[in-house]
Short mmCIF file of C-alpha atoms in Angstrom, two decimals:
data_model
loop_
_atom_site.label_atom_id
_atom_site.label_comp_id
_atom_site.label_asym_id
_atom_site.label_seq_id
_atom_site.Cartn_x
_atom_site.Cartn_y
_atom_site.Cartn_z
CA MET G 1 0.00 0.00 0.00
CA ASP G 2 1.09 3.58 -0.56
CA THR G 3 1.47 5.98 2.37
CA HIS G 4 -1.97 7.55 2.05
CA LEU G 5 -3.78 4.20 2.11
CA GLN G 6 -1.60 2.93 4.96
CA ASP G 7 -2.50 5.99 7.05
CA ILE G 8 -6.22 5.33 6.53
CA TYR G 9 -5.78 1.64 7.34
CA ASP G 10 -3.93 2.51 10.57
CA VAL G 11 -6.94 4.59 11.63
CA VAL G 12 -9.26 1.67 10.85
CA LEU G 13 -7.13 -0.57 13.09
CA ARG G 14 -7.13 1.97 15.91
CA ARG G 15 -10.86 2.68 15.79
CA ASN G 16 -11.90 -0.98 15.49
CA PRO G 17 -9.66 -2.89 17.92
CA GLY G 18 -9.84 -6.67 18.06
CA GLU G 19 -11.94 -7.03 14.89
CA SER G 20 -9.47 -9.13 12.90
CA GLU G 21 -11.89 -10.27 10.18
CA PHE G 22 -12.95 -6.68 9.52
CA HIS G 23 -9.29 -5.60 9.37
CA GLN G 24 -8.60 -8.40 6.87
CA ALA G 25 -11.50 -7.41 4.62
CA VAL G 26 -10.44 -3.74 4.59
CA LEU G 27 -6.80 -4.61 3.88
CA GLU G 28 -7.78 -6.90 1.00
CA VAL G 29 -9.57 -3.99 -0.70
CA PHE G 30 -6.94 -1.35 0.11
CA GLU G 31 -4.13 -3.44 -1.44
CA SER G 32 -5.79 -2.99 -4.85
CA LEU G 33 -6.56 0.72 -4.72
CA ALA G 34 -3.25 2.60 -5.12
CA PRO G 35 -3.61 3.04 -8.92
CA VAL G 36 -7.23 4.19 -8.49
CA VAL G 37 -6.29 6.82 -5.93
CA ARG G 38 -3.49 8.05 -8.18
CA LYS G 39 -5.84 8.34 -11.15
CA HIS G 40 -8.64 9.96 -9.10
CA PRO G 41 -7.09 12.33 -6.52
CA GLU G 42 -10.59 13.70 -5.85
CA PHE G 43 -11.42 10.46 -4.01
CA ALA G 44 -8.64 11.07 -1.49
CA GLU G 45 -9.42 14.78 -1.16
CA SER G 46 -13.05 13.98 -0.33
CA LYS G 47 -12.12 11.18 2.12
CA VAL G 48 -14.20 8.62 0.24
CA LEU G 49 -12.36 5.64 1.73
CA GLU G 50 -12.68 6.94 5.28
CA ARG G 51 -16.43 7.31 4.77
CA LEU G 52 -16.84 3.85 3.26
CA CYS G 53 -14.92 2.21 6.13
CA GLU G 54 -17.25 3.68 8.76
CA PRO G 55 -20.68 1.99 8.98
CA GLU G 56 -23.64 4.33 8.74
CA ARG G 57 -25.27 2.51 11.64
CA GLN G 58 -24.40 -0.34 14.03
CA ILE G 59 -27.23 -1.94 16.01
CA ILE G 60 -26.64 -4.41 18.87
CA PHE G 61 -29.52 -5.79 20.91
CA ARG G 62 -30.52 -8.42 23.45
CA VAL G 63 -32.53 -11.45 22.28
CA PRO G 64 -34.26 -13.22 25.21
CA TRP G 65 -36.27 -16.38 24.54
CA VAL G 66 -37.54 -19.53 26.30
CA ASN G 67 -36.24 -23.00 25.36
CA ASP G 68 -38.17 -26.30 25.46
CA ALA G 69 -37.10 -26.91 29.06
CA GLY G 70 -38.78 -23.67 30.09
CA GLU G 71 -35.43 -21.94 30.69
CA ILE G 72 -34.70 -18.37 29.64
CA GLU G 73 -31.77 -17.99 27.23
CA ILE G 74 -30.12 -14.74 26.22
CA ASN G 75 -28.41 -14.17 22.88
CA ARG G 76 -27.00 -11.08 21.22
CA GLY G 77 -28.37 -9.71 17.95
CA PHE G 78 -26.57 -7.52 15.40
CA ARG G 79 -27.41 -5.46 12.33
CA VAL G 80 -24.68 -3.36 10.74
CA GLU G 81 -26.17 -1.03 8.12
CA PHE G 82 -22.91 -0.28 6.38
CA SER G 83 -23.73 1.79 3.31
CA SER G 84 -26.92 2.90 1.58
CA ILE G 85 -25.09 4.95 -1.05
CA LEU G 86 -26.41 2.77 -3.90
CA GLY G 87 -29.75 1.71 -2.44
CA PRO G 88 -31.38 0.17 0.65
CA TYR G 89 -29.06 -1.86 2.87
CA LYS G 90 -29.00 -5.45 1.59
CA GLY G 91 -27.32 -8.45 3.16
CA GLY G 92 -28.00 -11.65 5.05
CA LEU G 93 -28.52 -12.71 8.64
CA ARG G 94 -26.12 -15.29 10.11
CA PHE G 95 -27.04 -17.44 13.14
CA HIS G 96 -23.87 -19.11 14.42
CA PRO G 97 -22.03 -19.18 17.77
CA SER G 98 -18.98 -17.51 16.18
CA VAL G 99 -20.93 -14.34 15.34
CA ASN G 100 -19.64 -11.11 16.86
CA LEU G 101 -19.52 -7.48 15.81
CA GLY G 102 -16.21 -7.82 13.94
CA ILE G 103 -17.49 -10.68 11.80
CA ILE G 104 -20.72 -8.84 10.99
CA LYS G 105 -18.71 -5.74 10.04
CA PHE G 106 -16.40 -7.72 7.76
CA LEU G 107 -19.41 -9.29 6.06
CA GLY G 108 -21.15 -5.93 5.75
CA PHE G 109 -18.05 -4.25 4.31
CA GLU G 110 -17.66 -7.05 1.73
CA GLN G 111 -21.35 -6.70 0.91
CA ILE G 112 -20.96 -3.05 -0.15
CA PHE G 113 -18.53 -3.98 -2.92
CA LYS G 114 -20.27 -7.21 -3.88
CA ASN G 115 -23.61 -5.45 -4.29
CA ALA G 116 -22.02 -2.71 -6.36
CA LEU G 117 -20.62 -5.33 -8.75
CA THR G 118 -24.09 -6.70 -9.47
CA GLY G 119 -25.17 -3.41 -11.04
CA MET G 120 -28.36 -3.58 -8.95
CA PRO G 121 -29.58 -0.58 -6.88
CA ILE G 122 -28.72 -2.06 -3.46
CA GLY G 123 -26.50 -0.93 -0.62
CA GLY G 124 -24.64 -3.16 1.83
CA GLY G 125 -25.37 -4.47 5.30
CA LYS G 126 -25.21 -7.63 7.38
CA GLY G 127 -26.67 -9.01 10.58
CA GLY G 128 -27.13 -12.03 12.76
CA SER G 129 -26.75 -13.52 16.21
CA ASP G 130 -24.54 -15.84 18.25
CA PHE G 131 -27.55 -18.19 18.50
CA ASP G 132 -26.74 -21.74 17.39
CA PRO G 133 -29.66 -23.42 15.57
CA LYS G 134 -27.96 -26.85 15.54
CA GLY G 135 -29.84 -29.36 17.68
CA ARG G 136 -32.70 -26.96 18.39
CA SER G 137 -36.32 -27.93 17.91
CA ASP G 138 -38.55 -26.10 15.47
CA ARG G 139 -40.38 -24.51 18.41
CA GLU G 140 -37.12 -23.20 19.88
CA ILE G 141 -36.04 -21.76 16.54
CA MET G 142 -39.43 -20.10 16.12
CA ALA G 143 -39.21 -18.62 19.63
CA PHE G 144 -35.74 -17.25 18.95
CA CYS G 145 -36.67 -15.83 15.53
CA GLN G 146 -39.76 -14.12 16.91
CA SER G 147 -37.75 -12.49 19.71
CA PHE G 148 -35.02 -11.46 17.27
CA MET G 149 -37.52 -9.83 14.90
CA THR G 150 -39.33 -8.09 17.76
CA GLU G 151 -36.33 -5.77 17.96
CA LEU G 152 -35.07 -5.90 14.38
CA TYR G 153 -38.40 -4.92 12.76
CA ARG G 154 -38.06 -1.26 13.73
CA HIS G 155 -34.81 -0.95 11.74
CA ILE G 156 -35.79 -2.64 8.44
CA GLY G 157 -38.15 -2.09 5.51
CA GLU G 158 -38.29 -2.61 1.75
CA TYR G 159 -36.90 0.90 1.11
CA THR G 160 -34.59 0.94 4.15
CA ASP G 161 -32.92 -2.40 4.90
CA VAL G 162 -33.72 -5.80 3.38
CA PRO G 163 -32.16 -8.80 5.19
CA ALA G 164 -31.90 -12.31 3.74
CA GLY G 165 -30.48 -15.65 4.88
CA ASP G 166 -26.90 -16.74 5.48
CA ILE G 167 -25.27 -19.50 7.56
CA GLY G 168 -27.89 -20.90 9.95
CA VAL G 169 -30.73 -18.95 8.33
CA GLY G 170 -32.67 -20.77 5.63
CA GLY G 171 -36.27 -20.89 4.47
CA ARG G 172 -37.57 -22.04 7.85
CA GLU G 173 -35.96 -19.16 9.74
CA ILE G 174 -36.96 -16.58 7.10
CA GLY G 175 -40.56 -17.80 7.44
CA TYR G 176 -40.62 -17.32 11.21
CA LEU G 177 -38.92 -13.92 10.89
CA PHE G 178 -41.33 -12.72 8.20
CA GLY G 179 -44.35 -13.98 10.14
CA GLN G 180 -43.32 -11.97 13.19
CA TYR G 181 -42.64 -8.87 11.09
CA LYS G 182 -46.10 -9.14 9.53
CA ARG G 183 -47.68 -9.67 12.94
CA ILE G 184 -46.02 -6.63 14.53
CA THR G 185 -46.41 -4.19 11.62
CA ASN G 186 -49.80 -5.36 10.30
CA ARG G 187 -48.36 -5.09 6.78
CA TYR G 188 -47.74 -7.78 4.18
CA GLU G 189 -44.53 -6.11 3.04
CA SER G 190 -43.06 -8.89 0.90
CA GLY G 191 -39.98 -6.89 -0.05
CA VAL G 192 -38.72 -6.57 3.53
CA LEU G 193 -37.00 -9.99 3.50
CA THR G 194 -35.67 -12.15 0.67
CA GLY G 195 -35.21 -15.89 0.54
CA LYS G 196 -38.93 -16.38 1.22
CA GLY G 197 -40.90 -19.52 0.34
CA LEU G 198 -42.21 -19.77 -3.21
CA GLY G 199 -45.83 -19.76 -2.04
CA TRP G 200 -45.54 -16.47 -0.14
CA GLY G 201 -43.44 -14.06 -2.14
CA GLY G 202 -40.23 -15.94 -2.82
CA SER G 203 -38.38 -16.27 -6.11
CA LEU G 204 -37.47 -19.29 -8.13
CA VAL G 205 -33.68 -19.82 -8.30
CA ARG G 206 -33.07 -17.87 -5.07
CA LYS G 207 -32.13 -21.03 -3.15
CA GLU G 208 -29.75 -22.10 -5.89
CA ALA G 209 -28.42 -18.64 -6.78
CA THR G 210 -25.19 -18.35 -4.77
CA GLY G 211 -23.92 -21.80 -5.73
CA TYR G 212 -25.07 -21.46 -9.34
CA GLY G 213 -23.55 -17.99 -9.58
CA THR G 214 -20.17 -19.17 -8.29
CA VAL G 215 -20.04 -21.84 -10.99
CA PHE G 216 -21.27 -19.39 -13.66
CA PHE G 217 -18.43 -17.02 -12.76
CA ALA G 218 -15.82 -19.80 -12.78
CA ASP G 219 -17.17 -20.96 -16.14
CA GLU G 220 -16.77 -17.44 -17.54
CA MET G 221 -13.13 -17.42 -16.41
CA LEU G 222 -12.58 -20.75 -18.16
CA ARG G 223 -14.44 -19.69 -21.31
CA SER G 224 -12.32 -16.55 -21.59
CA ARG G 225 -9.37 -18.93 -21.99
CA GLY G 226 -11.09 -21.36 -24.35
CA ASP G 227 -11.91 -23.95 -21.66
CA SER G 228 -14.95 -25.23 -19.73
CA PHE G 229 -16.13 -27.33 -16.76
CA ASP G 230 -16.67 -30.36 -18.98
CA GLY G 231 -14.65 -33.33 -17.72
CA LYS G 232 -13.06 -31.38 -14.87
CA ARG G 233 -12.51 -32.87 -11.40
CA VAL G 234 -14.06 -30.55 -8.79
CA VAL G 235 -13.89 -30.27 -4.99
CA VAL G 236 -16.49 -28.23 -3.09
CA SER G 237 -16.08 -27.45 0.60
CA GLY G 238 -19.19 -27.30 2.74
CA SER G 239 -22.50 -29.09 2.26
CA GLY G 240 -24.96 -26.31 2.97
CA ASN G 241 -27.06 -24.37 0.54
CA VAL G 242 -24.19 -22.76 -1.40
CA ALA G 243 -22.18 -25.98 -1.70
CA ILE G 244 -25.13 -28.17 -2.73
CA TYR G 245 -26.09 -25.95 -5.64
CA ALA G 246 -22.48 -25.38 -6.69
CA VAL G 247 -22.26 -29.18 -6.94
CA GLU G 248 -25.50 -29.26 -8.94
CA LYS G 249 -24.49 -26.66 -11.52
CA ALA G 250 -20.95 -28.03 -11.88
CA GLN G 251 -22.42 -31.46 -12.61
CA GLN G 252 -24.84 -29.95 -15.12
CA LEU G 253 -21.86 -28.42 -16.93
CA GLY G 254 -20.19 -31.81 -17.22
CA ALA G 255 -17.82 -31.80 -14.23
CA ARG G 256 -17.23 -34.69 -11.82
CA VAL G 257 -17.55 -33.39 -8.25
CA VAL G 258 -15.70 -35.83 -6.00
CA ALA G 259 -15.70 -34.26 -2.51
CA CYS G 260 -17.65 -32.06 -0.11
CA SER G 261 -17.55 -31.50 3.65
CA ASP G 262 -19.05 -30.19 6.86
CA SER G 263 -17.55 -29.07 10.17
CA GLY G 264 -16.83 -32.69 11.17
CA GLY G 265 -14.89 -33.87 8.12
CA TYR G 266 -15.20 -34.57 4.41
CA ILE G 267 -16.30 -37.29 2.01
CA VAL G 268 -14.64 -38.43 -1.19
CA ASP G 269 -16.76 -40.19 -3.79
CA GLU G 270 -14.71 -41.08 -6.87
CA ALA G 271 -17.89 -42.07 -8.71
CA GLY G 272 -19.11 -38.49 -8.33
CA ILE G 273 -21.20 -37.00 -5.53
CA ASP G 274 -24.75 -38.41 -5.44
CA LEU G 275 -26.56 -35.08 -5.43
CA GLU G 276 -30.01 -36.39 -4.52
CA LEU G 277 -28.59 -38.30 -1.55
CA LEU G 278 -26.66 -35.19 -0.43
CA LYS G 279 -29.84 -33.08 -0.64
CA GLU G 280 -31.82 -35.68 1.31
CA LEU G 281 -29.24 -35.85 4.10
CA LYS G 282 -28.69 -32.10 4.40
CA GLU G 283 -31.95 -30.42 3.35
CA VAL G 284 -34.48 -32.98 4.63
CA HIS G 285 -32.91 -34.83 7.56
CA ARG G 286 -30.25 -32.23 8.54
CA GLU G 287 -27.72 -35.01 9.17
CA ARG G 288 -23.92 -34.97 9.29
CA ILE G 289 -21.99 -35.58 6.07
CA SER G 290 -20.51 -38.74 7.62
CA THR G 291 -23.86 -40.53 7.13
CA TYR G 292 -23.38 -40.25 3.34
CA VAL G 293 -20.94 -43.19 3.34
CA GLU G 294 -23.52 -45.45 5.02
CA ARG G 295 -25.65 -45.22 1.88
CA ARG G 296 -22.92 -44.92 -0.74
CA PRO G 297 -20.36 -47.78 -0.89
CA SER G 298 -18.14 -45.89 -3.34
CA ALA G 299 -17.51 -43.10 -0.80
CA THR G 300 -15.04 -42.71 2.06
CA TYR G 301 -15.20 -40.32 5.03
CA VAL G 302 -12.24 -38.50 6.55
CA ALA G 303 -12.80 -36.99 9.99
CA ASP G 304 -11.08 -33.71 10.89
CA GLY G 305 -8.96 -33.68 7.74
CA SER G 306 -8.48 -31.00 5.09
CA ILE G 307 -10.67 -31.36 2.02
CA TRP G 308 -8.01 -29.41 0.13
CA ASP G 309 -5.79 -32.51 0.21
CA VAL G 310 -8.09 -34.02 -2.43
CA GLU G 311 -6.69 -33.58 -5.94
CA CYS G 312 -8.82 -31.45 -8.26
CA ASP G 313 -8.81 -29.20 -11.31
CA ILE G 314 -11.29 -26.74 -9.78
CA ALA G 315 -11.70 -25.85 -6.09
CA LEU G 316 -14.86 -24.13 -4.84
CA PRO G 317 -14.56 -23.09 -1.16
CA CYS G 318 -18.21 -22.73 -0.09
CA ALA G 319 -18.13 -23.14 3.71
CA THR G 320 -16.94 -20.17 5.78
CA GLN G 321 -14.32 -17.44 6.17
CA ASN G 322 -10.61 -18.32 6.31
CA GLU G 323 -11.19 -22.03 5.71
CA LEU G 324 -8.45 -22.24 3.06
CA ASP G 325 -5.04 -21.26 4.43
CA GLU G 326 -1.56 -21.00 2.92
CA ASP G 327 -0.68 -24.67 3.48
CA ALA G 328 -3.94 -25.75 1.82
CA ALA G 329 -3.27 -23.41 -1.11
CA VAL G 330 0.24 -24.82 -1.58
CA THR G 331 -1.21 -28.35 -1.57
CA LEU G 332 -3.86 -27.44 -4.14
CA VAL G 333 -1.29 -25.88 -6.45
CA LYS G 334 1.06 -28.86 -6.08
CA ASN G 335 -1.83 -31.18 -6.93
CA GLY G 336 -2.63 -29.30 -10.13
CA VAL G 337 -5.58 -27.02 -9.32
CA ARG G 338 -6.30 -24.61 -12.17
CA VAL G 339 -9.28 -22.57 -10.91
CA VAL G 340 -10.38 -21.42 -7.45
CA ALA G 341 -13.72 -19.60 -7.09
CA GLU G 342 -14.97 -18.51 -3.68
CA GLY G 343 -18.58 -19.46 -2.95
CA ALA G 344 -18.26 -18.37 0.69
CA ASN G 345 -17.34 -14.91 1.98
CA MET G 346 -13.55 -14.50 2.24
CA PRO G 347 -12.83 -18.25 2.62
CA SER G 348 -9.19 -17.87 1.52
CA THR G 349 -6.68 -16.27 3.86
CA PRO G 350 -4.50 -13.45 2.46
CA SER G 351 -1.48 -15.75 2.30
CA ALA G 352 -3.49 -18.37 0.41
CA THR G 353 -4.61 -15.73 -2.09
CA ARG G 354 -0.96 -14.75 -2.65
CA VAL G 355 -0.05 -18.40 -3.32
CA PHE G 356 -2.72 -18.59 -6.03
CA SER G 357 -1.60 -15.27 -7.52
CA ASP G 358 2.08 -16.28 -7.59
CA ALA G 359 1.17 -19.59 -9.27
CA GLU G 360 -1.04 -17.77 -11.82
CA ILE G 361 -4.10 -19.77 -10.81
CA LEU G 362 -7.43 -18.37 -11.99
CA PHE G 363 -8.80 -17.01 -8.71
CA ALA G 364 -12.24 -15.45 -8.22
CA PRO G 365 -12.77 -13.57 -4.92
CA GLY G 366 -16.05 -14.03 -3.11
CA LYS G 367 -17.27 -10.49 -3.64
CA ALA G 368 -17.43 -11.32 -7.37
CA ALA G 369 -17.96 -15.07 -7.53
CA ASN G 370 -20.68 -15.40 -4.89
CA ALA G 371 -22.61 -12.26 -5.82
CA GLY G 372 -25.31 -14.35 -7.50
CA GLY G 373 -27.15 -14.81 -4.21
CA VAL G 374 -27.66 -11.15 -3.48
CA ALA G 375 -28.30 -10.43 -7.17
CA THR G 376 -31.19 -12.89 -7.16
CA SER G 377 -32.41 -11.40 -3.90
CA ALA G 378 -32.65 -8.10 -5.78
CA LEU G 379 -34.58 -9.93 -8.50
CA GLU G 380 -36.92 -11.23 -5.78
CA MET G 381 -37.40 -7.63 -4.61
CA GLN G 382 -38.30 -6.65 -8.19
CA GLN G 383 -40.92 -9.38 -8.38
CA ASN G 384 -42.36 -8.37 -4.99
CA ALA G 385 -42.55 -4.72 -6.04
CA SER G 386 -44.41 -5.56 -9.26
CA ARG G 387 -46.56 -8.32 -7.67
CA ASP G 388 -45.12 -10.64 -10.31
CA SER G 389 -43.59 -14.11 -10.45
CA TRP G 390 -41.00 -15.17 -13.02
CA THR G 391 -40.29 -18.62 -14.43
CA HIS G 392 -37.26 -20.64 -13.36
CA GLU G 393 -35.78 -20.40 -16.85
CA TYR G 394 -36.14 -16.62 -17.06
CA THR G 395 -34.76 -16.04 -13.57
CA GLU G 396 -31.77 -18.32 -14.13
CA GLU G 397 -31.12 -16.55 -17.42
CA ARG G 398 -31.11 -13.21 -15.59
CA LEU G 399 -28.70 -14.64 -13.00
CA ALA G 400 -26.35 -15.99 -15.66
CA GLY G 401 -26.39 -12.61 -17.41
CA ILE G 402 -25.57 -10.77 -14.18
CA MET G 403 -22.62 -13.09 -13.50
CA ARG G 404 -21.34 -12.59 -17.07
CA GLY G 405 -21.58 -8.85 -16.50
CA ILE G 406 -19.62 -9.07 -13.24
CA HIS G 407 -16.92 -11.10 -14.95
CA GLU G 408 -16.67 -8.55 -17.77
CA ARG G 409 -16.47 -5.65 -15.29
CA CYS G 410 -13.74 -7.34 -13.25
CA ALA G 411 -11.69 -8.31 -16.30
CA ALA G 412 -11.95 -4.82 -17.84
CA SER G 413 -11.05 -3.03 -14.61
CA ALA G 414 -8.07 -5.33 -13.99
CA ASP G 415 -6.82 -4.42 -17.47
CA GLU G 416 -7.40 -0.71 -16.88
CA TYR G 417 -5.42 -0.67 -13.63
CA GLY G 418 -2.46 -2.68 -14.86
CA ALA G 419 -3.25 -6.14 -13.52
CA PRO G 420 -4.69 -8.17 -16.43
CA GLY G 421 -6.24 -11.45 -15.33
CA ASN G 422 -6.24 -10.47 -11.65
CA TYR G 423 -9.88 -10.74 -10.59
CA VAL G 424 -9.17 -9.51 -7.06
CA VAL G 425 -7.86 -6.21 -8.41
CA GLY G 426 -10.66 -6.09 -10.97
CA ALA G 427 -13.43 -6.66 -8.43
CA ASN G 428 -12.05 -4.18 -5.90
CA THR G 429 -11.28 -1.37 -8.33
CA SER G 430 -14.48 -1.64 -10.37
CA SER G 431 -16.78 -1.64 -7.33
CA PHE G 432 -14.80 1.05 -5.50
CA VAL G 433 -14.94 3.50 -8.41
CA GLN G 434 -18.71 3.09 -8.65
CA LEU G 435 -19.13 3.60 -4.91
CA ALA G 436 -16.75 6.55 -4.79
CA GLU G 437 -18.53 8.38 -7.60
CA ALA G 438 -21.85 7.91 -5.79
CA VAL G 439 -20.36 9.18 -2.52
CA LEU G 440 -19.20 12.36 -4.26
CA ALA G 441 -22.51 12.82 -6.05
CA LEU G 442 -24.62 12.63 -2.88
CA GLY G 443 -22.51 15.03 -0.82
CA VAL G 444 -21.37 14.82 2.79
CA ILE G 445 -24.08 12.64 4.37
#
């Protein structure tokens, strides 16, 4: 970084102590911006970066609820409304015991740039709670969601802030949250949440969108070099919503997906992942990935190992932040990986990203590759606003077009700022310029 950017980053560190994930997300963007700041001195003069690094609003609240044993439990809720410079705050809710303010801020900061890349009129935000839905009954999850929304409702709205799902928040949780919002406000405001059920305001392809979009982006990188997914060996980390539909689209494009994982370990199935079995285990029964091998003789299970030890042509990290470190990156490169596309938010550590860059691996950062989820959320908002419902084919076509557009923007911006083929630079510079121009246009607010 040049001196000006380093000075701003030092202030971010001082004002946000202990928030390592947020620091990492800011640094990752700043490392790309020196040529932009040189070309546009007006951005520095107007303190655009300083404004973008400070959330417009940070909300922290208590979430009391009663479990099945009749005991009172207390969790902490968060909503960081980071930037509305391009539109209403838009970003998911994460329910996981690791959630804290620093993680929500890193996710919200990433969301600003990701949402800008989509070309949709949406700002960036993120929220969640340290509540752990694993092992909870439906009644307990409903009780928690209702208590959470009893505070959150006053801060959101279809023209203000539109949450969606994330880790630990799927269709069930969105349903309970939306029901409580409707009950409190006495309004059927469909556009206040996305990821809704198809029968009550949801959109086709929304469930699949993040995983599909990641594969669409990776396919565009391959196509730009005269290649494709056909016949490629693919490894996908995770086995949640993003991972399942990344597996599905990769298989549809002719790839053989041989491994996926959860927090306990990973499976390898040389015959190719049985997608219907994976969906049944994870979406219907909510079981551990280890049970896959009980029904699939061709598969093996490795407990507590690294899925990145499995040889592959294409790696799709779709689990969580910082899951792919430098050692894993070195192993992937040694084993012949050619493409890495991030389905999760910031799953590769900075040192891992450098390994991929040095080895000239095609690498797609999450803010570009996994933007399909929030893009389709914006399409859901469009359908809600017009009281319309689109077909699966039309919606998937829109998603594919958006991902092509993001790829084109990233590639063009990387070329413009002297880093051809570097999608990290392309994503950061393209989105930052759009945000910075909007900040200047709207004045000091």
